[in-house]
Amino acid sequence: MNGYLLPAATFVFLVVFGRALYGLGAGSLRPGRLTLISMTLGFGLLTADLWIRGQALRGCPLNSLFDVLIFLSWSVVLIYLLIGPAYRLSLLGSFTSGLVLIVLLAAQLLPIRRAPAEPVSRDAWVEFHAALSLVAYGAFALAGLAGFMYLLQDRQLKQRKAGKLFYNLPPVTDLAVANARLVWLGFGLLTISFAAGIISGMPVNTVKFWTSLVIWFVYAGVLALRQFRSLAPRRVAVLSMAVFAAALLALPAIQYLSSPR
């Protein structure tokens, strides 16, 4: 049965995103509870797949790039389901489904496979560190999507023209707040993840360590500048999109360079 869970989850997110695109083109876009129910269903399917994988490994299912991409997809949907109803029932669900769909398709279509399901022995702090890092990335992903929505809404306001998206997007001020709070959430989770890694005393992988540290410092700089009002919400939105996109694109290379060969 577990062989059908990922294709089924992918199909669910495809339907959500396809429905949004069709509605947008037809001018009848109505994101709401149906999108939320569908996203919850997709989340349940991903959770079941990760649980079965975790049982086989007897630990956190992060044993290959394939696993990392599936766990990242799960983390993005988790953060989406945890944020306020004003955002869950807006167009954010459609944007989230599109991002998750891309990551799931990449995992299943790229020439990568799950490592053999052999039990591995890991320290609990190491597993907590790895899992929390990806949940932090889920928060950064939602921050990037909120930033994208902010830019769309801001553009329509500046043009003084209410397009098809205008009434389905939260107010621009709310999006700026959501964008900043999600960056704060991801930054906090990543910081705790670093602390767990230090407590574990695990061997430090140079590639992953410096990449994570650079990402941590960039987000810390963005938050510091925003806190001192030196960075406008628009620039925070752009940076939150750019940094997450760079981290996502670099993920396969990081995983490859840091894997034993």
XYZ file of N, CA and C in Angstrom, residues 6-206:
603
model
N 2.624 8.095 -2.024
C 3.217 9.298 -2.632
C 2.528 9.694 -3.937
N 2.258 8.750 -4.857
C 1.494 9.133 -6.053
C 0.126 9.710 -5.706
N -0.531 9.143 -4.688
C -1.852 9.654 -4.289
C -1.734 11.069 -3.735
N -0.722 11.319 -2.899
C -0.505 12.665 -2.354
C -0.191 13.652 -3.477
N 0.649 13.225 -4.417
C 1.000 14.088 -5.545
C -0.245 14.450 -6.345
N -1.126 13.464 -6.550
C -2.362 13.712 -7.293
C -3.249 14.723 -6.562
N -3.324 14.606 -5.240
C -4.141 15.544 -4.456
C -3.645 16.976 -4.647
N -2.331 17.176 -4.525
C -1.786 18.527 -4.666
C -1.896 19.027 -6.108
N -1.826 18.106 -7.061
C -2.035 18.472 -8.464
C -3.456 18.975 -8.683
N -4.420 18.304 -8.081
C -5.828 18.709 -8.222
C -6.055 20.085 -7.596
N -5.485 20.303 -6.408
C -5.646 21.600 -5.735
C -5.063 22.717 -6.590
N -3.851 22.502 -7.074
C -3.183 23.538 -7.864
C -3.866 23.715 -9.222
N -4.250 22.609 -9.857
C -4.928 22.686 -11.152
C -6.262 23.396 -11.038
N -6.986 23.118 -9.954
C -8.274 23.785 -9.728
C -8.073 25.295 -9.568
N -6.994 25.674 -8.877
C -6.722 27.099 -8.682
C -6.398 27.774 -10.013
N -5.573 27.120 -10.818
C -5.222 27.694 -12.117
C -6.454 27.823 -13.012
N -7.308 26.790 -12.998
C -8.529 26.841 -13.816
C -9.443 27.965 -13.332
N -9.612 28.052 -12.016
C -10.471 29.095 -11.465
C -9.957 30.483 -11.764
N -8.638 30.634 -11.722
C -8.037 31.938 -12.018
C -8.269 32.317 -13.470
N -8.091 31.347 -14.360
C -8.302 31.621 -15.775
C -9.754 31.902 -16.111
N -10.663 31.233 -15.396
C -12.087 31.410 -15.656
C -12.683 32.586 -14.890
N -11.878 33.176 -14.015
C -12.371 34.299 -13.213
C -13.327 33.879 -12.122
N -13.266 32.595 -11.721
C -14.181 32.100 -10.684
C -13.414 31.432 -9.551
N -12.230 31.971 -9.244
C -11.384 31.388 -8.210
C -12.027 31.571 -6.847
N -12.243 30.469 -6.124
C -12.860 30.520 -4.802
C -12.109 29.616 -3.830
N -10.905 30.020 -3.416
C -10.185 29.207 -2.440
C -10.922 29.219 -1.106
N -10.899 28.140 -0.389
C -11.608 28.095 0.892
C -11.508 26.736 1.532
N -12.606 26.262 2.103
C -12.573 25.048 2.908
C -12.272 23.796 2.087
N -12.672 23.772 0.823
C -12.370 22.611 -0.006
C -10.854 22.469 -0.199
N -10.197 23.618 -0.397
C -8.739 23.600 -0.520
C -8.108 23.118 0.778
N -8.615 23.611 1.909
C -8.084 23.210 3.214
C -8.273 21.715 3.446
N -9.438 21.187 3.112
C -9.709 19.757 3.284
C -8.774 18.927 2.402
N -8.586 19.380 1.158
C -7.699 18.665 0.229
C -6.258 18.693 0.719
N -5.802 19.844 1.223
C -4.444 19.948 1.746
C -4.263 19.038 2.959
N -5.297 18.948 3.796
C -5.236 18.069 4.962
C -5.148 16.607 4.533
N -5.891 16.253 3.482
C -5.829 14.894 2.948
C -4.422 14.590 2.428
N -3.854 15.525 1.659
C -2.498 15.341 1.146
C -1.490 15.206 2.273
N -1.679 15.999 3.329
C -0.797 15.933 4.488
C -0.895 14.561 5.153
N -2.114 14.040 5.263
C -2.304 12.724 5.851
C -1.599 11.633 5.064
N -1.657 11.717 3.738
C -0.988 10.721 2.890
C 0.530 10.807 3.044
N 1.075 12.024 3.095
C 2.517 12.185 3.304
C 2.933 11.673 4.680
N 2.095 11.955 5.677
C 2.392 11.492 7.037
C 2.430 9.967 7.087
N 1.476 9.330 6.438
C 1.440 7.868 6.416
C 2.681 7.301 5.738
N 3.094 7.907 4.627
C 4.291 7.446 3.924
C 5.529 7.592 4.807
N 5.681 8.730 5.465
C 6.843 8.960 6.323
C 6.825 8.027 7.536
N 5.628 7.759 8.063
C 5.519 6.863 9.218
C 5.961 5.450 8.853
N 5.507 4.967 7.698
C 5.890 3.624 7.253
C 7.396 3.563 6.993
N 7.928 4.608 6.376
C 9.372 4.670 6.121
C 10.144 4.714 7.445
N 9.655 5.491 8.394
C 10.305 5.589 9.691
C 10.295 4.262 10.437
N 9.186 3.505 10.325
C 9.114 2.194 10.959
C 10.148 1.242 10.364
N 10.346 1.330 9.052
C 11.326 0.454 8.401
C 12.748 0.813 8.808
N 13.014 2.116 8.963
C 14.350 2.572 9.340
C 14.555 2.573 10.855
N 13.430 2.464 11.597
C 13.455 2.567 13.062
C 14.074 3.895 13.506
N 13.679 4.931 12.801
C 14.172 6.268 13.119
C 13.552 7.290 12.196
N 14.040 8.503 12.280
C 13.532 9.580 11.422
C 13.840 9.269 9.964
N 12.843 9.325 9.071
C 13.046 8.933 7.666
C 13.781 9.998 6.843
N 15.076 10.128 7.100
C 15.907 11.100 6.380
C 17.204 10.422 5.958
N 17.076 9.402 5.123
C 18.221 8.567 4.801
C 18.785 8.805 3.400
N 18.141 9.726 2.642
C 18.588 9.991 1.275
C 17.978 11.316 0.819
N 18.405 11.802 -0.341
C 17.841 13.026 -0.889
C 16.347 12.860 -1.139
N 15.946 11.679 -1.575
C 14.520 11.396 -1.789
C 13.752 11.625 -0.490
N 14.249 11.043 0.594
C 13.600 11.209 1.897
C 13.539 12.674 2.308
N 14.633 13.386 2.078
C 14.703 14.802 2.459
C 13.636 15.613 1.727
N 13.460 15.350 0.437
C 12.473 16.093 -0.346
C 11.046 15.783 0.119
N 10.787 14.514 0.453
C 9.450 14.155 0.943
C 9.202 14.804 2.302
N 10.195 14.770 3.174
C 10.048 15.376 4.505
C 9.888 16.890 4.383
N 10.591 17.506 3.434
C 10.448 18.947 3.210
C 9.024 19.271 2.763
N 8.479 18.469 1.844
C 7.090 18.669 1.401
C 6.128 18.590 2.581
N 6.333 17.576 3.412
C 5.492 17.396 4.604
C 5.608 18.604 5.531
N 6.826 19.126 5.700
C 7.057 20.273 6.583
C 6.349 21.524 6.074
N 6.368 21.734 4.760
C 5.706 22.909 4.176
C 4.202 22.859 4.457
N 3.602 21.680 4.238
C 2.161 21.556 4.475
C 1.853 21.666 5.965
N 2.729 21.121 6.812
C 2.542 21.228 8.265
C 2.459 22.689 8.697
N 3.407 23.505 8.261
C 3.405 24.921 8.640
C 2.162 25.615 8.085
N 1.776 25.263 6.860
C 0.564 25.844 6.272
C -0.666 25.546 7.132
N -0.776 24.298 7.596
C -1.940 23.905 8.393
C -1.921 24.523 9.795
N -0.744 24.929 10.263
C -0.626 25.500 11.604
C -0.891 27.000 11.659
N -0.754 27.694 10.531
C -0.937 29.141 10.552
C -2.426 29.485 10.634
N -2.718 30.767 10.835
C -4.090 31.206 11.097
C -5.065 30.917 9.983
N -6.354 30.782 10.328
C -7.398 30.474 9.334
C -7.527 31.533 8.246
N -7.186 32.774 8.563
C -7.280 33.828 7.547
C -6.359 33.543 6.378
N -5.258 32.836 6.647
C -4.309 32.510 5.582
C -4.611 31.140 4.979
N -5.017 30.190 5.833
C -5.330 28.851 5.312
C -6.471 28.903 4.312
N -7.424 29.813 4.525
C -8.594 29.879 3.642
C -8.416 30.878 2.513
N -7.204 31.405 2.377
C -6.934 32.340 1.279
C -6.235 31.591 0.143
N -5.688 32.332 -0.779
C -5.007 31.737 -1.928
C -3.688 31.073 -1.539
N -3.258 31.234 -0.279
C -1.994 30.640 0.150
C -2.005 29.123 -0.028
N -3.156 28.486 0.185
C -3.236 27.039 -0.006
C -2.915 26.631 -1.431
N -3.376 27.409 -2.384
C -3.109 27.098 -3.794
C -1.632 27.256 -4.118
N -1.018 28.339 -3.618
C 0.420 28.539 -3.833
C 1.218 27.430 -3.152
N 0.804 27.057 -1.941
C 1.500 26.000 -1.208
C 1.411 24.677 -1.955
N 0.235 24.362 -2.478
C 0.069 23.110 -3.216
C 0.971 23.078 -4.450
N 1.151 24.231 -5.101
C 2.023 24.295 -6.272
C 3.468 24.005 -5.912
N 3.949 24.601 -4.806
C 5.323 24.365 -4.375
C 5.528 22.911 -3.974
N 4.597 22.377 -3.192
C 4.706 20.982 -2.753
C 4.660 20.037 -3.950
N 3.817 20.343 -4.915
C 3.725 19.521 -6.127
C 5.070 19.475 -6.849
N 5.732 20.613 -6.972
C 7.032 20.666 -7.649
C 8.061 19.808 -6.916
N 8.099 19.913 -5.598
C 9.080 19.148 -4.807
C 8.791 17.652 -4.894
N 7.521 17.275 -4.805
C 7.162 15.854 -4.892
C 7.482 15.270 -6.270
N 7.193 16.030 -7.314
C 7.503 15.569 -8.665
C 9.010 15.435 -8.863
N 9.776 16.390 -8.296
C 11.231 16.309 -8.393
C 11.744 15.033 -7.732
N 11.197 14.713 -6.566
C 11.636 13.510 -5.855
C 11.336 12.244 -6.649
N 10.187 12.222 -7.326
C 9.754 10.996 -7.999
C 10.217 10.880 -9.445
N 10.559 12.017 -10.062
C 10.934 11.981 -11.478
C 12.437 12.100 -11.713
N 13.147 12.742 -10.788
C 14.596 12.836 -10.932
C 15.233 11.466 -10.704
N 16.438 11.250 -11.250
C 17.099 9.937 -11.076
C 17.659 9.755 -9.662
N 16.780 9.829 -8.664
C 17.184 9.576 -7.278
C 16.221 8.548 -6.697
N 16.692 7.777 -5.780
C 15.860 6.736 -5.187
C 16.044 6.747 -3.675
N 15.085 6.189 -2.985
C 15.227 6.011 -1.552
C 16.309 4.969 -1.261
N 17.089 5.238 -0.220
C 18.084 4.262 0.198
C 17.365 3.018 0.719
N 18.023 1.861 0.696
C 17.386 0.644 1.219
C 16.850 0.849 2.629
N 15.696 0.283 2.898
C 15.042 0.471 4.201
C 15.679 -0.431 5.247
N 16.928 -0.147 5.577
C 17.628 -0.914 6.603
C 17.693 -0.082 7.877
N 17.382 -0.675 9.017
C 17.433 0.076 10.278
C 18.799 0.711 10.502
N 18.806 1.964 10.917
C 20.052 2.676 11.197
C 20.024 3.157 12.644
N 21.193 3.198 13.230
C 21.292 3.631 14.629
C 21.758 5.079 14.668
N 20.887 5.973 15.185
C 21.229 7.392 15.294
C 20.899 7.896 16.688
N 21.664 8.878 17.116
C 21.372 9.544 18.376
C 20.076 10.338 18.234
N 19.273 10.355 19.297
C 17.980 11.057 19.241
C 18.171 12.537 18.966
N 19.239 13.136 19.503
C 19.488 14.555 19.262
C 19.839 14.821 17.800
N 20.545 13.881 17.175
C 20.886 14.027 15.746
C 19.613 14.006 14.909
N 18.708 13.083 15.226
C 17.453 12.997 14.478
C 16.594 14.242 14.702
N 16.573 14.713 15.944
C 15.821 15.928 16.247
C 16.398 17.115 15.471
N 17.716 17.204 15.425
C 18.406 18.274 14.684
C 18.025 18.247 13.203
N 18.091 17.056 12.586
C 17.814 16.937 11.148
C 16.354 17.244 10.839
N 15.445 16.685 11.642
C 14.023 16.893 11.388
C 13.635 18.351 11.590
N 14.130 18.960 12.653
C 13.766 20.344 12.939
C 14.327 21.301 11.887
N 15.486 20.975 11.336
C 16.052 21.798 10.266
C 15.107 21.867 9.075
N 14.515 20.720 8.722
C 13.606 20.695 7.576
C 12.266 21.340 7.893
N 11.816 21.240 9.145
C 10.602 21.966 9.523
C 10.851 23.467 9.441
N 12.070 23.900 9.823
C 12.444 25.314 9.674
C 12.395 25.723 8.212
N 12.873 24.843 7.327
C 12.816 25.139 5.898
C 11.371 25.236 5.417
N 10.490 24.439 6.052
C 9.073 24.550 5.721
C 8.538 25.933 6.048
N 8.950 26.483 7.197
C 8.536 27.838 7.572
C 9.116 28.873 6.608
N 10.370 28.676 6.216
C 10.988 29.598 5.252
C 10.275 29.535 3.899
N 9.826 28.330 3.528
C 9.088 28.188 2.265
C 7.791 28.979 2.310
N 7.046 28.860 3.420
C 5.801 29.616 3.551
C 6.071 31.113 3.617
N 7.200 31.500 4.209
C 7.578 32.919 4.237
C 7.809 33.420 2.812
N 8.474 32.587 2.005
C 8.694 32.966 0.617
C 7.399 33.093 -0.155
N 6.457 32.175 0.083
C 5.154 32.251 -0.589
C 4.367 33.472 -0.127
N 4.411 33.764 1.192
C 3.741 34.965 1.691
C 4.376 36.214 1.091
N 5.704 36.173 0.929
C 6.388 37.294 0.286
C 5.961 37.472 -1.158
N 5.797 36.357 -1.869
C 5.338 36.409 -3.256
C 3.938 37.005 -3.350
N 3.060 36.573 -2.434
C 1.705 37.112 -2.403
C 1.712 38.604 -2.062
N 2.609 38.992 -1.166
C 2.747 40.422 -0.815
C 3.106 41.235 -2.058
N 4.058 40.745 -2.827
C 4.494 41.479 -4.022
C 3.369 41.581 -5.052
N 2.585 40.507 -5.192
C 1.449 40.548 -6.115
C 0.424 41.590 -5.677
N 0.091 41.560 -4.386
C -0.900 42.507 -3.864
C -0.389 43.945 -3.920
N 0.885 44.111 -3.590
C 1.493 45.443 -3.615
C 1.496 46.016 -5.031
N 1.771 45.165 -6.007
C 1.783 45.607 -7.405
C 0.398 46.062 -7.855
N -0.640 45.294 -7.455
C -1.997 45.675 -7.853
C -2.431 46.980 -7.195
N -2.012 47.186 -5.951
C -2.352 48.427 -5.255
C -1.674 49.624 -5.914
N -0.417 49.452 -6.307
C 0.312 50.550 -6.936
C -0.261 50.885 -8.318
N -0.771 49.852 -8.986
C -1.379 50.092 -10.295
C -2.817 50.581 -10.175
N -3.336 50.564 -8.922
C -4.726 50.981 -8.659
C -5.708 50.204 -9.527
N -5.434 48.909 -9.613
C -6.291 48.059 -10.438
C -6.494 46.734 -9.714
N -7.729 46.418 -9.392
C -8.041 45.177 -8.697
C -8.209 44.052 -9.717
N -7.196 43.175 -9.769
C -7.270 42.058 -10.695
C -8.007 40.879 -10.094
N -7.929 39.736 -10.774
C -8.640 38.546 -10.318
C -8.123 38.047 -8.969
N -6.849 38.303 -8.691
C -6.255 37.820 -7.449
C -6.580 38.711 -6.256
N -6.908 39.957 -6.520
C -6.969 40.972 -5.466
C -7.862 40.558 -4.292
N -9.059 40.098 -4.576
C -10.018 39.818 -3.511
C -9.801 38.455 -2.849
N -8.883 37.658 -3.398
C -8.573 36.362 -2.787
C -7.286 36.384 -1.982
N -6.583 37.509 -2.032
C -5.350 37.653 -1.261
C -5.632 38.429 0.020
N -4.971 38.064 1.135
C -5.117 38.854 2.364
C -4.619 40.275 2.130
N -4.998 41.239 2.991
C -4.501 42.615 2.853
C -2.978 42.654 2.871
N -2.419 43.627 2.174
C -0.966 43.693 2.024
C -0.267 43.845 3.376
N -0.888 44.571 4.313
C -0.270 44.720 5.633
C -0.237 43.386 6.375
N -1.301 42.596 6.240
C -1.332 41.273 6.878
C -0.278 40.349 6.271
N -0.091 40.450 4.967
C 0.907 39.615 4.299
C 2.320 39.983 4.742
N 2.569 41.272 4.946
C 3.883 41.709 5.423
C 4.158 41.148 6.816
N 3.134 41.179 7.677
C 3.272 40.637 9.033
C 3.488 39.125 8.981
N 2.693 38.434 8.153
C 2.818 36.973 8.035
C 4.201 36.596 7.507
N 4.678 37.334 6.532
C 5.995 37.080 5.960
C 7.080 37.181 7.029
N 7.037 38.253 7.817
C 8.036 38.465 8.863
C 7.932 37.403 9.959
N 6.710 37.080 10.360
C 6.532 36.094 11.439
C 6.994 34.704 11.025
N 6.764 34.353 9.758
C 7.213 33.054 9.273
C 8.735 32.984 9.190
N 9.368 34.104 8.815
C 10.830 34.143 8.831
C 11.339 33.976 10.266
N 10.694 34.665 11.217
C 11.062 34.528 12.626
C 10.898 33.073 13.083
N 9.791 32.437 12.691
C 9.547 31.055 13.078
C 10.638 30.134 12.531
N 10.932 30.266 11.241
C 11.971 29.441 10.640
C 13.324 29.681 11.271
N 13.622 30.947 11.552
C 14.901 31.296 12.163
C 15.007 30.685 13.567
N 13.933 30.774 14.338
C 13.937 30.195 15.680
C 14.114 28.685 15.647
N 13.398 28.013 14.744
C 13.511 26.558 14.632
C 14.905 26.143 14.187
N 15.489 26.898 13.244
C 16.835 26.580 12.769
C 17.861 26.776 13.882
N 17.663 27.794 14.702
C 18.563 28.035 15.832
C 18.505 26.881 16.832
N 17.284 26.437 17.155
C 17.129 25.300 18.064
C 17.756 24.043 17.456
N 17.610 23.902 16.139
C 18.206 22.759 15.454
C 19.721 22.764 15.598
N 20.340 23.937 15.447
C 21.793 24.044 15.636
C 22.186 23.631 17.057
N 21.402 24.094 18.025
C 21.686 23.763 19.424
C 21.614 22.254 19.646
N 20.603 21.609 19.032
C 20.469 20.158 19.173
C 21.664 19.442 18.548
N 22.140 19.964 17.417
C 23.308 19.369 16.776
C 24.551 19.481 17.648
N 24.711 20.605 18.334
C 25.860 20.794 19.228
C 25.768 19.849 20.421
N 24.553 19.723 20.985
C 24.340 18.837 22.136
C 24.646 17.383 21.766
N 24.297 17.015 20.543
C 24.489 15.622 20.124
C 25.963 15.248 20.022
N 26.827 16.253 19.781
C 28.246 15.978 19.610
C 28.548 15.216 18.340
N 27.643 15.277 17.364
C 27.821 14.532 16.114
C 28.980 15.111 15.306
N 29.619 14.287 14.463
C 30.671 14.797 13.580
C 30.106 15.882 12.662
N 30.847 16.951 12.486
C 30.364 18.080 11.683
C 30.730 17.881 10.225
N 29.697 17.909 9.362
C 29.947 17.856 7.924
C 30.171 19.273 7.424
N 31.342 19.508 6.856
C 31.750 20.865 6.486
C 30.779 21.534 5.531
